[in-house]
Structures are given as C-alpha cells and as structure tokens.
Tab-separated table of C-alpha atoms in Angstrom:
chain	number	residue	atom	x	y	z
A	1	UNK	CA	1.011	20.327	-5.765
A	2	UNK	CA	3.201	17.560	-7.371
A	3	UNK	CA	2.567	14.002	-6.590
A	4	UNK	CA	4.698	10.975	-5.722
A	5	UNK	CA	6.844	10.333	-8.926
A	6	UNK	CA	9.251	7.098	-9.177
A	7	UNK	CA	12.171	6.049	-11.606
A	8	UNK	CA	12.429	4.359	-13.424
A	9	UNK	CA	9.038	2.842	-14.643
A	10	UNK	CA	10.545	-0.935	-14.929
A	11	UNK	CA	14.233	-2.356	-15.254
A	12	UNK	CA	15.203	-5.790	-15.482
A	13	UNK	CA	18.570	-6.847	-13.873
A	14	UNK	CA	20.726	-9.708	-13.816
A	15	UNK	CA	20.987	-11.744	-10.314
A	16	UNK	CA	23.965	-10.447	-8.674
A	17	UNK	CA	23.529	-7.382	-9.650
A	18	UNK	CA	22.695	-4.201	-7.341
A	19	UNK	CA	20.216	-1.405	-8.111
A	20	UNK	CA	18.957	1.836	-6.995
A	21	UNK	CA	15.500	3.035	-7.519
A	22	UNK	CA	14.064	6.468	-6.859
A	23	UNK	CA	11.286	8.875	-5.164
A	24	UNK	CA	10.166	11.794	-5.182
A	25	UNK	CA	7.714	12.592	-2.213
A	26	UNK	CA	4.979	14.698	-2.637
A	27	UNK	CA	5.029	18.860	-1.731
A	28	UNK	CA	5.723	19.286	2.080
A	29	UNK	CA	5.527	15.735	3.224
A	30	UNK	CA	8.783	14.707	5.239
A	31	UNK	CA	8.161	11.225	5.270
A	32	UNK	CA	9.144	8.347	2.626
A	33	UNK	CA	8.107	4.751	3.111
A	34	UNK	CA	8.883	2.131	0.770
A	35	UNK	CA	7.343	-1.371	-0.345
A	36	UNK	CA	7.613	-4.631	-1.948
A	37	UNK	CA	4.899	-6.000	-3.908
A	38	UNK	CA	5.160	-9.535	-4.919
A	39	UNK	CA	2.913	-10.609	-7.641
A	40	UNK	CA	-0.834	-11.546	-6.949
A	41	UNK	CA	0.566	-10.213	-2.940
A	42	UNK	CA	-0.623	-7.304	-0.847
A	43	UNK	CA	2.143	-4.603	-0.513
A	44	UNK	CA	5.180	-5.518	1.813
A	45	UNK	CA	6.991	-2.442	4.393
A	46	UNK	CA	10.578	-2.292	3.968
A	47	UNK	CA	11.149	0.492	5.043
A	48	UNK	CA	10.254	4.557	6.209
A	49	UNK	CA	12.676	7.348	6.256
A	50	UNK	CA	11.812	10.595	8.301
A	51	UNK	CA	13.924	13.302	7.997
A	52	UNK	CA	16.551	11.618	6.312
A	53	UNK	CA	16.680	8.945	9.351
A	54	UNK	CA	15.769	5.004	8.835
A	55	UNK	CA	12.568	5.003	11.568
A	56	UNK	CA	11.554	1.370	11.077
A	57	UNK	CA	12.082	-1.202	9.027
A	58	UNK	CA	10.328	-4.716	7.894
A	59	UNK	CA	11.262	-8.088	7.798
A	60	UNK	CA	14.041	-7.668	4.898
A	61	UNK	CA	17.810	-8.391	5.144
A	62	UNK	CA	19.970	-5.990	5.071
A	63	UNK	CA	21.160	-5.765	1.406
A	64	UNK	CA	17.985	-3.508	1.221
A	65	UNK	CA	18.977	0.137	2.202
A	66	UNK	CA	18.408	3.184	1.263
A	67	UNK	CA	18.435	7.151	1.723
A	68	UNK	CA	16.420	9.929	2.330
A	69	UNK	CA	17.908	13.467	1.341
A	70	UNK	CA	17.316	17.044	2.567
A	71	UNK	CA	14.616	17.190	-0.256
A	72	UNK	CA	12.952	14.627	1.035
A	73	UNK	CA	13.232	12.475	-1.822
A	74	UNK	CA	14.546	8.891	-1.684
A	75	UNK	CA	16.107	6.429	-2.928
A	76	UNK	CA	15.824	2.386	-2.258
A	77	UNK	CA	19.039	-0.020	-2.813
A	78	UNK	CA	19.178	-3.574	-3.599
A	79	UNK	CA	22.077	-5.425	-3.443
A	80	UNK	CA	23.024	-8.597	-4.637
A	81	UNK	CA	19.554	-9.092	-6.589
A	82	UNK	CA	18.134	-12.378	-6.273
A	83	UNK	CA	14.976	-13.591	-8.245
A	84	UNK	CA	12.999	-13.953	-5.916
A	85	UNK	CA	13.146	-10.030	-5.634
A	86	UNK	CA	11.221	-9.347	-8.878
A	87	UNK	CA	8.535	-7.323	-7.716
A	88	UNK	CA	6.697	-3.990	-7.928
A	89	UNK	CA	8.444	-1.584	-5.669
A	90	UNK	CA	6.206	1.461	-4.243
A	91	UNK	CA	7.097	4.877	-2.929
A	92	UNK	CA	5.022	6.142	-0.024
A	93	UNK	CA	5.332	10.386	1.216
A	94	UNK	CA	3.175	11.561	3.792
A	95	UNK	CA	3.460	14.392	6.576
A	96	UNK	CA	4.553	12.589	10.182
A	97	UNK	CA	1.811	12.371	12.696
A	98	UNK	CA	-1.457	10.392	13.143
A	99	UNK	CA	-4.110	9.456	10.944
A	100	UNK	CA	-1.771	11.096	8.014
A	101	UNK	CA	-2.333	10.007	4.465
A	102	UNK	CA	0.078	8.325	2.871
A	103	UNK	CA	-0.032	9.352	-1.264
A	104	UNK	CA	1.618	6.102	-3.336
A	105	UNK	CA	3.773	6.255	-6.735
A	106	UNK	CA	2.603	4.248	-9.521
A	107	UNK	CA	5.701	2.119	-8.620
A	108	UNK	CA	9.200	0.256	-10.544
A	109	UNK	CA	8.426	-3.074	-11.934
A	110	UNK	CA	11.800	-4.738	-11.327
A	111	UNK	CA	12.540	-8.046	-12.949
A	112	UNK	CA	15.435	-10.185	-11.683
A	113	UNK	CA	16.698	-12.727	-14.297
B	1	UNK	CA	1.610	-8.529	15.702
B	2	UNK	CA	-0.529	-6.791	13.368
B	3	UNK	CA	-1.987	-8.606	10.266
B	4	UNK	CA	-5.010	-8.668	7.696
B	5	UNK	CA	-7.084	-10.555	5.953
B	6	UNK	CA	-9.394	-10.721	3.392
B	7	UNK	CA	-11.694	-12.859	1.098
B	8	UNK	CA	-10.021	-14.257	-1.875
B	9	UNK	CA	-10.687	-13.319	-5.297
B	10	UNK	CA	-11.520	-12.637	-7.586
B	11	UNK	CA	-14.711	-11.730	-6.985
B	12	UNK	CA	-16.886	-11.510	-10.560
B	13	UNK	CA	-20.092	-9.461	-10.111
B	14	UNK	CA	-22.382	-7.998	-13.152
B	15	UNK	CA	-23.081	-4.165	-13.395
B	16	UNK	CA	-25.390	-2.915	-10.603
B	17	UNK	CA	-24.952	-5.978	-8.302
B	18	UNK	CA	-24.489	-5.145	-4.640
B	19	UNK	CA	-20.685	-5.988	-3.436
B	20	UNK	CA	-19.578	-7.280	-0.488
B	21	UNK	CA	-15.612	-7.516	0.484
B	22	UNK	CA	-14.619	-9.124	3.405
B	23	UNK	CA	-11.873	-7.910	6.004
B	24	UNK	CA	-10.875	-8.934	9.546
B	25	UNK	CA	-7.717	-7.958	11.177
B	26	UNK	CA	-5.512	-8.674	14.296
B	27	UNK	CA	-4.010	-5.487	15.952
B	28	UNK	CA	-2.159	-4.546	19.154
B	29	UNK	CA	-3.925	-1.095	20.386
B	30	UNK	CA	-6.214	0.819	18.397
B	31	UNK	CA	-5.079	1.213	14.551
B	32	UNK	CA	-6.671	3.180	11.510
B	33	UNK	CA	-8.168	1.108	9.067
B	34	UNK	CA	-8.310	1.777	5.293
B	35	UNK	CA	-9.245	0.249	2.189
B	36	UNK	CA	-7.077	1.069	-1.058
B	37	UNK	CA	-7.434	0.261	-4.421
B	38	UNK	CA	-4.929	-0.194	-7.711
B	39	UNK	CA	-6.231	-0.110	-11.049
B	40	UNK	CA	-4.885	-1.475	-13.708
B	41	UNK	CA	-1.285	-0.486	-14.263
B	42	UNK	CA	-1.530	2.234	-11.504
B	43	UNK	CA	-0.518	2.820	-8.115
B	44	UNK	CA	-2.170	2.299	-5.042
B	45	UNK	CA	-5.110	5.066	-4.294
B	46	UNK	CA	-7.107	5.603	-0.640
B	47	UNK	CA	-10.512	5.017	-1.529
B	48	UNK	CA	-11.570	5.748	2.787
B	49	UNK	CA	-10.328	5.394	5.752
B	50	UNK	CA	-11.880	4.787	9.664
B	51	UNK	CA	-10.170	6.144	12.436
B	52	UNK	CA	-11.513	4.329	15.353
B	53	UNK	CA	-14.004	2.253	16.386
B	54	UNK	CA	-17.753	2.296	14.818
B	55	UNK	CA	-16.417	4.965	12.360
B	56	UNK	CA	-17.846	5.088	8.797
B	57	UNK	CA	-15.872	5.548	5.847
B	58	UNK	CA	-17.018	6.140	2.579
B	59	UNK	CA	-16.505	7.233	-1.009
B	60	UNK	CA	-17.581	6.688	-4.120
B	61	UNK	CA	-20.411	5.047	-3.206
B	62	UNK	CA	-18.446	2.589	-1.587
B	63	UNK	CA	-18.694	2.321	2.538
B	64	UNK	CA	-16.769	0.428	5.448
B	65	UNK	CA	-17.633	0.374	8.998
B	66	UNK	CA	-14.517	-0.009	11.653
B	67	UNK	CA	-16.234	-2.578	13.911
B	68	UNK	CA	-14.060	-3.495	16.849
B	69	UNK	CA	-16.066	-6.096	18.126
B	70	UNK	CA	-15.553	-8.099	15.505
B	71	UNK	CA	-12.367	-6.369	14.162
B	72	UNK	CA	-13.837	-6.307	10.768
B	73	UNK	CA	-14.191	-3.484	8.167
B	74	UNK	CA	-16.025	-4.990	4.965
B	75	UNK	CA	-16.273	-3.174	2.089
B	76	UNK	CA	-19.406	-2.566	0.385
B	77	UNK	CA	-21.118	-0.967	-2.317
B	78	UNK	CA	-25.154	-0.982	-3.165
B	79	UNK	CA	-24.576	-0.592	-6.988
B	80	UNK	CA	-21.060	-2.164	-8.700
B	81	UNK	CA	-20.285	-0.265	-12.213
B	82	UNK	CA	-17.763	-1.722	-14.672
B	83	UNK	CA	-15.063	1.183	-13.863
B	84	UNK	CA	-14.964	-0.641	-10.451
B	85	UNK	CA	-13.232	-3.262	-11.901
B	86	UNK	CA	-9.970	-3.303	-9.908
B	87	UNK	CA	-7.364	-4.957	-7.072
B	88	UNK	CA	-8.960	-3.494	-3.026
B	89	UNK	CA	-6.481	-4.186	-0.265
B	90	UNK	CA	-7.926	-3.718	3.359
B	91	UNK	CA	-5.316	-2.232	5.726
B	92	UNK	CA	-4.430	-0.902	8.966
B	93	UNK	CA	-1.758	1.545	10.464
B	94	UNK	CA	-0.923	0.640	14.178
B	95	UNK	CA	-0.195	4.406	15.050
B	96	UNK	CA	3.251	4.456	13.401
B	97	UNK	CA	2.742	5.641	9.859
B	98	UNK	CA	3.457	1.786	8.689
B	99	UNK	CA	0.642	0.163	6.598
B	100	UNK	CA	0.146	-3.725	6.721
B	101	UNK	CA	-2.426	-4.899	3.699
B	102	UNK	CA	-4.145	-8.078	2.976
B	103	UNK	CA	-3.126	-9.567	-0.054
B	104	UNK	CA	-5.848	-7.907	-1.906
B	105	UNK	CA	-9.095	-9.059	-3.693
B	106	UNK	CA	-9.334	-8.990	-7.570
B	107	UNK	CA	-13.084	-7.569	-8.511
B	108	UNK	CA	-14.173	-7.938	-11.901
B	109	UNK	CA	-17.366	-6.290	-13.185
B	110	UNK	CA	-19.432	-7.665	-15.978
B	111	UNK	CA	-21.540	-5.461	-18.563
C-alpha cells in the first residue's frame, strides 16, 4: 500500500507567475482534497475532487483550480501567484463515505517572491 | 458555519508532566471530531478520532472525549515524553469529507 506522495517538495516562484503542483492519492481511495497552510495557521480547504469532479470548494478565488484524473491522482493550479500565497500546500486521499480517514502528503512548500 | 478553536501555544511542559490541550468547536449537525498532529518537517498524521457524542478516542497514550454538551474535545495525556514535541490541530468533519482545523498548538517537551 503506497501512501500520499506530492511534487515537488518546495518551489519558489515569481508573483505573476502560475504553477501546478501534484498528488498522488493513496491505493483505492477515490477522493483528493487539497489545502492551504499559511505559516503558524491551521490547514485551509480549497478544494476536494471525487471522481475526477470538483465536489466543494473553500473560500478561494478562482485562479485556484485543479484536476483529478482517472488515476485518481491530482493536480492543484495557481494562477497569477501573489505573495500572499506562500504557503504549505497539502494533498488529502481518502475513500468517499462517512467517518473515512483522510491520509495527508508531507506537502509543497511554495514561496512567492 | 463550522469552526474550531483551540488554546494558543506553545505550550512548554517537562518530560512526564500531564498535558492538557484545549478544544471547543461550533458545528451545524453532528460532525466527527479529530485531533492531528505534524512533526517537524512532516505531514499531517491522525493521532484519534470521535465519532459522536461521549465517544473516546485514544492513542498513544494520548485521549479525547467528544463532549457535546460543551462541544469540547481536549486533548490529554497522563505522561508527556520529549518525542511528543510537535504542532496538534483539533478538527471536525461536518459529514462531508471536508476538515476545518484550529490553528494548531505548538507543544514543546523539556528533558
């Protein structure tokens, strides 16, 4: 059984730029959540992909996406970086249903500049 | 809406003390409650969960009770060692999968 793995391990980008970071869930779990996690801050929901569908989002603006593929893996897009999105962005699989556990990645460390 | 909180850290204890972590949260419904913890340059791990009301979770030797009465779920272990040195964020699903933390508690353990 594999875990949650996430790439890459920290990046630094220049504002304006865009960037794509990815997930891989863990063996047979369908679901992929992401989150932001400002420094010193508890872990913000962007958003949660089931079966390669968006099925609920946070409080972010659009130029966060992302996608979910038939693998189940993920990937999260930022667009138009702005500094204030340096943060530690974490990868979330878990099987749909109640009272599942979601398994985290050990996260990208993006730094705006 | 659905939110956490928790004390403020950090929290400095020496080896063996008891600890004590304090939670309270607002929730529509009737959500799971969890406590996680990150280690130093790690991700985030479940340490227990409580899936409705006067439920006990525990591992480790730590323990959390899901008290809806108060809407609390404290953390607490008898005996702190200095491998428990790390960042615990209470949190709570509301039924959909999504997980809303606190902002997390620093606990450092002393030798």
């Amino acid at each position: 059984e594999t875990g949650v793995t996430q790439s890459p391990t920290h990046l630094i980008k220049t504002r304006g730029q865009q960037v794509t970071l990815r997930c891989s869930s863990q063996s047979g779990h369908n679901t992929v959540s992401w989150y932001q996690q400002a420094l010193g801050q508890g872990p913000q929901f962007i958003f949660q992909y089931y079966r390669e569908e968006e099925n609920g989002r946070g409080n972010f603006p659009p130029r966060f996406s992302g996608l979910q593929f038939p693998n189940y893996s993920s990937e999260l897009n930022v667009n138009a970086l702005e500094l204030d999105d340096s943060a530690l962005y974490l990868c979330a699989s878990s099987l749909q249903g109640v009272d599942t556990e979601a398994f985290f990645g050990q996260g990208t460390r993006l730094t705006v500049v | 809406g659905n939110s956490v909180t928790q004390m403020e850290g950090p929290v400095t204890l020496s080896e063996e003390a008891f600890l004590t972590i304090n939670c309270t949260y607002t929730a529509t419904g009737y959500p799971s409650l969890f406590w996680y913890v990150q280690y130093p340059g790690e991700g985030l791990q479940l340490l227990l969960k409580a899936t409705k009301a006067d439920d006990k979770g525990s591992n480790k030797g730590f323990e959390a009770t899901y008290r809806k009465e108060t809407t609390s779920f404290h953390l607490e272990k008898g005996s702190v060692q200095v491998s428990d040195s790390a960042v615990y964020f209470c949190a709570l699903t509301p039924r959909d999968d999504k997980i809303i933390f606190g902002k997390g508690t620093r606990l450092h353990i002393l030798p």
